[in-house]
GROMACS .gro file of C-alpha atoms in nm:
model
  345
    1MET     CA    1  -0.723   5.333  -1.557
    2THR     CA    2  -0.815   5.166  -1.882
    3GLU     CA    3  -1.178   5.105  -1.980
    4THR     CA    4  -1.134   4.728  -1.937
    5ALA     CA    5  -0.983   4.777  -1.588
    6LYS     CA    6  -1.257   5.017  -1.495
    7THR     CA    7  -1.532   4.778  -1.619
    8LYS     CA    8  -1.380   4.495  -1.412
    9LYS     CA    9  -1.361   4.716  -1.100
   10GLN     CA   10  -1.716   4.819  -1.149
   11PHE     CA   11  -1.822   4.458  -1.182
   12LEU     CA   12  -1.632   4.358  -0.867
   13ILE     CA   13  -1.796   4.631  -0.664
   14PHE     CA   14  -2.139   4.532  -0.795
   15LEU     CA   15  -2.082   4.169  -0.694
   16LEU     CA   16  -1.953   4.263  -0.348
   17ILE     CA   17  -2.269   4.460  -0.275
   18ALA     CA   18  -2.543   4.274  -0.483
   19TYR     CA   19  -2.426   3.929  -0.373
   20GLY     CA   20  -2.180   3.987  -0.095
   21VAL     CA   21  -2.412   4.196   0.126
   22THR     CA   22  -2.708   3.975   0.027
   23TYR     CA   23  -2.535   3.659   0.150
   24VAL     CA   24  -2.395   3.815   0.462
   25MET     CA   25  -2.745   3.936   0.547
   26GLY     CA   26  -2.872   3.596   0.445
   27ILE     CA   27  -2.690   3.445   0.735
   28LEU     CA   28  -2.877   3.706   0.956
   29THR     CA   29  -3.203   3.591   0.784
   30TRP     CA   30  -3.131   3.233   0.877
   31TYR     CA   31  -3.056   3.342   1.242
   32GLY     CA   32  -3.363   3.557   1.261
   33SER     CA   33  -3.584   3.272   1.149
   34THR     CA   34  -3.469   3.061   1.441
   35ILE     CA   35  -3.560   3.323   1.705
   36PRO     CA   36  -3.804   3.403   1.540
   37VAL     CA   37  -3.834   3.778   1.453
   38GLU     CA   38  -4.032   3.995   1.216
   39MET     CA   39  -3.884   3.883   0.875
   40SER     CA   40  -4.065   4.103   0.629
   41ILE     CA   41  -3.779   4.360   0.651
   42PHE     CA   42  -3.524   4.128   0.492
   43PRO     CA   43  -3.668   4.082   0.150
   44SER     CA   44  -3.752   4.451   0.128
   45ALA     CA   45  -3.398   4.550   0.222
   46GLN     CA   46  -3.247   4.292  -0.017
   47MET     CA   47  -3.421   4.449  -0.313
   48PHE     CA   48  -3.205   4.767  -0.267
   49TYR     CA   49  -2.867   4.587  -0.297
   50PRO     CA   50  -2.830   4.532  -0.671
   51ALA     CA   51  -2.879   4.906  -0.757
   52ALA     CA   52  -2.675   5.008  -0.459
   53GLY     CA   53  -2.388   4.797  -0.606
   54VAL     CA   54  -2.416   4.974  -0.942
   55MET     CA   55  -2.440   5.319  -0.797
   56LEU     CA   56  -2.149   5.271  -0.563
   57ALA     CA   57  -1.942   5.129  -0.845
   58TYR     CA   58  -2.014   5.433  -1.063
   59MET     CA   59  -1.953   5.682  -0.783
   60LEU     CA   60  -1.603   5.520  -0.714
   61THR     CA   61  -1.494   5.479  -1.082
   62GLU     CA   62  -1.666   5.763  -1.272
   63GLU     CA   63  -1.580   6.048  -1.027
   64LYS     CA   64  -1.462   6.266  -1.311
   65ASP     CA   65  -1.792   6.230  -1.504
   66SER     CA   66  -2.009   6.537  -1.431
   67LEU     CA   67  -2.311   6.355  -1.556
   68VAL     CA   68  -2.321   6.099  -1.279
   69PRO     CA   69  -2.638   6.171  -1.070
   70LYS     CA   70  -2.438   6.170  -0.753
   71TRP     CA   71  -2.699   6.321  -0.524
   72PHE     CA   72  -2.958   6.067  -0.635
   73TYR     CA   73  -2.709   5.786  -0.589
   74ALA     CA   74  -2.611   5.919  -0.244
   75CYS     CA   75  -2.972   5.943  -0.141
   76PHE     CA   76  -3.046   5.591  -0.256
   77LEU     CA   77  -2.736   5.449  -0.077
   78LEU     CA   78  -2.845   5.625   0.242
   79VAL     CA   79  -3.192   5.457   0.224
   80THR     CA   80  -3.019   5.122   0.160
   81ALA     CA   81  -2.801   5.167   0.470
   82ALA     CA   82  -3.107   5.250   0.673
   83MET     CA   83  -3.280   4.930   0.562
   84ILE     CA   84  -2.970   4.721   0.651
   85ALA     CA   85  -2.964   4.889   0.994
   86LEU     CA   86  -3.332   4.796   1.062
   87CYS     CA   87  -3.264   4.436   0.959
   88ILE     CA   88  -2.982   4.423   1.217
   89LEU     CA   89  -3.189   4.595   1.484
   90SER     CA   90  -3.483   4.361   1.424
   91VAL     CA   91  -3.259   4.068   1.513
   92ALA     CA   92  -3.076   4.246   1.799
   93MET     CA   93  -3.400   4.364   1.965
   94PRO     CA   94  -3.683   4.141   1.839
   95GLN     CA   95  -3.926   4.216   2.112
   96GLN     CA   96  -3.966   4.588   2.024
   97THR     CA   97  -4.333   4.633   1.928
   98VAL     CA   98  -4.587   4.914   1.880
   99THR     CA   99  -4.970   4.907   1.889
  100MET     CA  100  -5.145   4.991   1.566
  101MET     CA  101  -5.520   4.948   1.509
  102GLU     CA  102  -5.540   4.759   1.848
  103GLN     CA  103  -5.278   4.508   1.732
  104SER     CA  104  -4.916   4.463   1.846
  105VAL     CA  105  -4.676   4.481   1.547
  106SER     CA  106  -4.300   4.494   1.520
  107LEU     CA  107  -4.151   4.835   1.559
  108TRP     CA  108  -3.886   4.754   1.300
  109ALA     CA  109  -4.143   4.649   1.032
  110VAL     CA  110  -4.332   4.977   1.080
  111LEU     CA  111  -4.007   5.172   1.060
  112SER     CA  112  -3.901   4.992   0.744
  113GLN     CA  113  -4.228   5.099   0.573
  114TYR     CA  114  -4.157   5.463   0.679
  115VAL     CA  115  -3.806   5.428   0.543
  116ILE     CA  116  -3.926   5.288   0.212
  117ILE     CA  117  -4.199   5.552   0.167
  118GLY     CA  118  -3.996   5.839   0.302
  119GLY     CA  119  -3.690   5.722   0.116
  120SER     CA  120  -3.874   5.689  -0.213
  121ILE     CA  121  -4.022   6.037  -0.181
  122LEU     CA  122  -3.679   6.178  -0.085
  123CYS     CA  123  -3.509   6.000  -0.382
  124TRP     CA  124  -3.754   6.159  -0.628
  125ILE     CA  125  -3.618   6.508  -0.540
  126PRO     CA  126  -3.251   6.462  -0.651
  127LEU     CA  127  -3.366   6.229  -0.936
  128LEU     CA  128  -3.592   6.502  -1.088
  129LEU     CA  129  -3.351   6.782  -1.006
  130SER     CA  130  -3.062   6.596  -1.178
  131GLY     CA  131  -3.203   6.695  -1.519
  132LYS     CA  132  -3.281   6.502  -1.838
  133LYS     CA  133  -2.925   6.492  -1.943
  134ARG     CA  134  -2.791   6.316  -1.627
  135ARG     CA  135  -3.085   6.077  -1.621
  136ALA     CA  136  -3.037   5.981  -1.980
  137ALA     CA  137  -2.662   5.934  -1.931
  138TYR     CA  138  -2.713   5.676  -1.659
  139GLY     CA  139  -3.026   5.504  -1.781
  140LEU     CA  140  -3.282   5.678  -1.564
  141GLY     CA  141  -3.474   5.866  -1.821
  142TRP     CA  142  -3.823   5.784  -1.946
  143LYS     CA  143  -3.834   5.689  -2.316
  144LYS     CA  144  -4.074   5.572  -2.581
  145TRP     CA  145  -4.411   5.644  -2.420
  146LYS     CA  146  -4.619   5.438  -2.654
  147ALA     CA  147  -4.404   5.127  -2.661
  148SER     CA  148  -4.361   5.153  -2.276
  149PHE     CA  149  -4.731   5.157  -2.208
  150PHE     CA  150  -4.787   4.880  -2.465
  151CYS     CA  151  -4.545   4.662  -2.278
  152ILE     CA  152  -4.722   4.731  -1.944
  153LEU     CA  153  -5.060   4.641  -2.094
  154VAL     CA  154  -4.918   4.320  -2.248
  155PHE     CA  155  -4.783   4.224  -1.908
  156LEU     CA  156  -5.115   4.278  -1.728
  157LEU     CA  157  -5.298   4.066  -1.988
  158LEU     CA  158  -5.042   3.791  -1.960
  159TYR     CA  159  -5.027   3.810  -1.577
  160PHE     CA  160  -5.400   3.769  -1.533
  161GLY     CA  161  -5.412   3.512  -1.822
  162ARG     CA  162  -5.149   3.297  -1.642
  163ALA     CA  163  -5.351   3.325  -1.322
  164ALA     CA  164  -5.675   3.222  -1.496
  165ALA     CA  165  -5.493   2.931  -1.656
  166ALA     CA  166  -5.351   2.822  -1.317
  167TYR     CA  167  -5.688   2.834  -1.152
  168ALA     CA  168  -5.841   2.638  -1.446
  169MET     CA  169  -5.576   2.365  -1.402
  170GLU     CA  170  -5.675   2.339  -1.037
  171GLY     CA  171  -6.042   2.287  -1.141
  172GLU     CA  172  -6.160   2.643  -1.069
  173PRO     CA  173  -6.200   2.800  -1.418
  174GLY     CA  174  -6.414   3.088  -1.294
  175ALA     CA  175  -6.206   3.176  -0.993
  176ILE     CA  176  -6.020   3.468  -1.148
  177LEU     CA  177  -6.351   3.627  -1.272
  178GLU     CA  178  -6.488   3.597  -0.917
  179ILE     CA  179  -6.181   3.770  -0.781
  180LEU     CA  180  -6.205   4.050  -1.032
  181ALA     CA  181  -6.580   4.089  -0.966
  182ASP     CA  182  -6.493   4.197  -0.613
  183PRO     CA  183  -6.480   4.582  -0.594
  184SER     CA  184  -6.202   4.559  -0.335
  185ALA     CA  185  -5.967   4.422  -0.599
  186TRP     CA  186  -6.023   4.724  -0.823
  187ILE     CA  187  -5.988   4.968  -0.536
  188TYR     CA  188  -5.664   4.794  -0.439
  189MET     CA  189  -5.533   4.806  -0.801
  190LEU     CA  190  -5.628   5.179  -0.826
  191PHE     CA  191  -5.431   5.259  -0.521
  192LEU     CA  192  -5.130   5.077  -0.665
  193VAL     CA  193  -5.095   5.371  -0.916
  194VAL     CA  194  -5.033   5.606  -0.620
  195ASN     CA  195  -4.841   5.356  -0.415
  196PHE     CA  196  -4.588   5.316  -0.697
  197PHE     CA  197  -4.464   5.667  -0.653
  198LEU     CA  198  -4.445   5.621  -0.277
  199ALA     CA  199  -4.260   5.288  -0.286
  200PHE     CA  200  -4.063   5.274  -0.611
  201ALA     CA  201  -3.719   5.257  -0.454
  202PRO     CA  202  -3.685   4.882  -0.385
  203PHE     CA  203  -3.814   4.796  -0.728
  204LEU     CA  204  -3.564   5.033  -0.900
  205GLY     CA  205  -3.321   4.863  -0.657
  206GLU     CA  206  -3.348   4.532  -0.833
  207GLU     CA  207  -3.410   4.641  -1.192
  208TYR     CA  208  -3.133   4.902  -1.211
  209GLY     CA  209  -2.898   4.627  -1.105
  210TRP     CA  210  -3.038   4.336  -1.312
  211ARG     CA  211  -3.181   4.484  -1.630
  212TYR     CA  212  -2.979   4.815  -1.667
  213TYR     CA  213  -2.641   4.688  -1.550
  214LEU     CA  214  -2.599   4.316  -1.549
  215GLN     CA  215  -2.818   4.221  -1.849
  216PRO     CA  216  -2.609   4.399  -2.118
  217LEU     CA  217  -2.289   4.257  -1.965
  218LEU     CA  218  -2.416   3.900  -1.978
  219GLN     CA  219  -2.561   3.944  -2.326
  220LYS     CA  220  -2.220   4.065  -2.452
  221ARG     CA  221  -2.057   3.773  -2.292
  222PHE     CA  222  -2.296   3.488  -2.373
  223GLY     CA  223  -2.520   3.630  -2.649
  224MET     CA  224  -2.863   3.789  -2.653
  225ARG     CA  225  -3.067   3.487  -2.554
  226ALA     CA  226  -2.817   3.287  -2.340
  227GLY     CA  227  -2.728   3.602  -2.155
  228VAL     CA  228  -3.082   3.659  -2.037
  229LEU     CA  229  -3.117   3.293  -1.940
  230VAL     CA  230  -2.800   3.319  -1.734
  231LEU     CA  231  -2.936   3.631  -1.576
  232GLY     CA  232  -3.256   3.453  -1.483
  233VAL     CA  233  -3.060   3.177  -1.310
  234VAL     CA  234  -2.834   3.409  -1.116
  235TRP     CA  235  -3.131   3.628  -1.015
  236GLY     CA  236  -3.308   3.313  -0.888
  237VAL     CA  237  -3.008   3.199  -0.688
  238TRP     CA  238  -2.979   3.552  -0.544
  239HIS     CA  239  -3.312   3.465  -0.353
  240VAL     CA  240  -3.168   3.150  -0.188
  241PHE     CA  241  -3.177   3.258   0.175
  242LEU     CA  242  -3.527   3.408   0.141
  243ASP     CA  243  -3.646   3.084  -0.031
  244PHE     CA  244  -3.528   2.872   0.261
  245PHE     CA  245  -3.604   3.105   0.556
  246TYR     CA  246  -3.877   3.352   0.455
  247TYR     CA  247  -4.089   3.252   0.156
  248THR     CA  248  -4.124   2.897   0.294
  249THR     CA  249  -3.976   2.670   0.563
  250PRO     CA  250  -3.630   2.513   0.537
  251ASP     CA  251  -3.780   2.167   0.458
  252ARG     CA  252  -3.941   2.316   0.147
  253GLY     CA  253  -3.654   2.552   0.063
  254LEU     CA  254  -3.517   2.348  -0.235
  255VAL     CA  255  -3.850   2.326  -0.412
  256MET     CA  256  -3.902   2.695  -0.343
  257LEU     CA  257  -3.568   2.774  -0.495
  258ILE     CA  258  -3.652   2.572  -0.805
  259SER     CA  259  -3.978   2.744  -0.837
  260GLN     CA  260  -3.810   3.078  -0.788
  261MET     CA  261  -3.564   3.010  -1.069
  262ILE     CA  262  -3.847   2.923  -1.304
  263THR     CA  263  -4.022   3.242  -1.222
  264CYS     CA  264  -3.701   3.447  -1.250
  265VAL     CA  265  -3.599   3.299  -1.581
  266ALA     CA  266  -3.943   3.337  -1.734
  267LEU     CA  267  -4.013   3.688  -1.596
  268GLY     CA  268  -3.649   3.773  -1.677
  269ILE     CA  269  -3.717   3.697  -2.039
  270PHE     CA  270  -4.018   3.917  -2.052
  271PHE     CA  271  -3.856   4.206  -1.852
  272ALA     CA  272  -3.562   4.187  -2.088
  273TRP     CA  273  -3.787   4.194  -2.386
  274THR     CA  274  -3.960   4.512  -2.259
  275TYR     CA  275  -3.617   4.673  -2.183
  276LEU     CA  276  -3.485   4.589  -2.525
  277LYS     CA  277  -3.799   4.713  -2.688
  278THR     CA  278  -3.820   5.046  -2.501
  279ASP     CA  279  -3.463   5.118  -2.362
  280ASN     CA  280  -3.663   5.245  -2.065
  281ILE     CA  281  -3.563   5.096  -1.732
  282TRP     CA  282  -3.884   5.238  -1.572
  283VAL     CA  283  -4.084   4.969  -1.766
  284PRO     CA  284  -3.929   4.667  -1.584
  285VAL     CA  285  -3.944   4.867  -1.262
  286ILE     CA  286  -4.316   4.916  -1.301
  287LEU     CA  287  -4.364   4.550  -1.409
  288HIS     CA  288  -4.169   4.425  -1.107
  289PHE     CA  289  -4.387   4.637  -0.881
  290LEU     CA  290  -4.709   4.508  -1.038
  291ASN     CA  291  -4.582   4.148  -1.029
  292ASN     CA  292  -4.517   4.163  -0.659
  293ASN     CA  293  -4.822   4.361  -0.555
  294LEU     CA  294  -5.080   4.185  -0.785
  295THR     CA  295  -4.985   3.863  -0.613
  296LEU     CA  296  -5.227   3.971  -0.331
  297VAL     CA  297  -5.509   4.018  -0.585
  298ILE     CA  298  -5.450   3.672  -0.745
  299ALA     CA  299  -5.437   3.506  -0.411
  300ASN     CA  300  -5.747   3.696  -0.297
  301ASP     CA  301  -5.568   3.776   0.023
  302TYR     CA  302  -5.461   4.135   0.096
  303SER     CA  303  -5.237   4.051   0.384
  304VAL     CA  304  -4.861   4.072   0.340
  305GLU     CA  305  -4.838   3.737   0.527
  306VAL     CA  306  -4.951   3.566   0.203
  307LEU     CA  307  -4.586   3.591   0.086
  308GLU     CA  308  -4.445   3.423   0.389
  309ASN     CA  309  -4.432   3.043   0.469
  310GLN     CA  310  -4.583   2.950   0.140
  311GLN     CA  311  -4.693   2.580   0.098
  312VAL     CA  312  -4.500   2.476  -0.218
  313THR     CA  313  -4.459   2.120  -0.339
  314TRP     CA  314  -4.272   1.934  -0.612
  315ALA     CA  315  -4.612   1.860  -0.777
  316MET     CA  316  -4.640   2.231  -0.848
  317ILE     CA  317  -4.322   2.257  -1.050
  318PRO     CA  318  -4.443   2.109  -1.385
  319SER     CA  319  -4.743   2.347  -1.407
  320ALA     CA  320  -4.524   2.638  -1.306
  321LEU     CA  321  -4.277   2.547  -1.578
  322ILE     CA  322  -4.545   2.511  -1.843
  323LEU     CA  323  -4.741   2.826  -1.756
  324ASN     CA  324  -4.443   3.056  -1.709
  325GLY     CA  325  -4.285   2.910  -2.029
  326ILE     CA  326  -4.590   2.967  -2.235
  327PHE     CA  327  -4.697   3.304  -2.109
  328PHE     CA  328  -4.352   3.467  -2.060
  329GLY     CA  329  -4.078   3.235  -2.187
  330LEU     CA  330  -4.184   3.233  -2.546
  331PHE     CA  331  -4.079   3.601  -2.579
  332LEU     CA  332  -3.724   3.467  -2.609
  333LEU     CA  333  -3.818   3.394  -2.972
  334SER     CA  334  -3.902   3.757  -3.044
  335LYS     CA  335  -3.701   3.969  -3.294
  336GLU     CA  336  -3.554   4.177  -3.007
  337PHE     CA  337  -3.336   3.886  -2.910
  338ARG     CA  338  -3.205   3.842  -3.267
  339ARG     CA  339  -2.979   4.144  -3.243
  340SER     CA  340  -2.603   4.080  -3.268
  341HIS     CA  341  -2.378   4.161  -2.976
  342ASP     CA  342  -2.005   4.183  -2.924
  343LYS     CA  343  -1.913   3.859  -2.734
  344LYS     CA  344  -1.631   4.031  -2.533
  345LEU     CA  345  -1.685   4.211  -2.218
   0.00000   0.00000   0.00000
């Protein structure tokens, strides 16, 4: 098999998993929303699919390469399959509940958290045992400590800066300071450090697919800047079923999708900048983890339900476009995006 043929086969496998499985499960997401069932499992499971596509592609096409971290890939794929199974079971048997802290909660939601935590811990073992050489060969090594921590710090400053600006535009300029004055916010953020190691798998699931695999391909095809913009759009579209049937209600699905695409393009630019600057996939993985989990701090609501059935309107779009463009989109002008790239795949 020629390198071109192998690259095309890898890309096809990636698409079949990252988008094919996502959209098949998207139909189940729609059906589940009509019953209704516990929907929080679906977005968590979907995060695994992009990396699963990359890993399966490499396992099927690079079988002669001794550097492929096969045990880590196999472990990650097993966790992905378990998450898919829980999504199916949550729709097939929606009434299964357990009592926790004197409240009745979905059995499948509880099991999904066990799978994510247990799966993340389990995945660390073959990943660490695979050795530096294998991790480096397939983009899983940690690089450039100083630059990596610098990028994380910049993200945190911009993230809270954007939140402060958003509250100010709503007539509450001191809201972010009031939120950060609450000790519970700092306790929550402190626990995030530990929680990352217990729940990294879904975030690697997206970033290993988007930033490590797809970003270089699109940049080679469309150029350094246009490739990242295209990635932001396709990343946003990838959320379409969640936008219509989880993050909000179907009548607000279109505006949610537009809002999602704005966020994905802007964050995609910044995540791409950090990846180009550090060549360290763990930086965008950490940033993705922080972005999703700090939402609860910004909203001053530490319930996971804050992500579901959001009240989005068309009036919110201009401010979202301006704030995301200023705080994250302007990084598209940085020197990291001025590198030349071969235009051919």
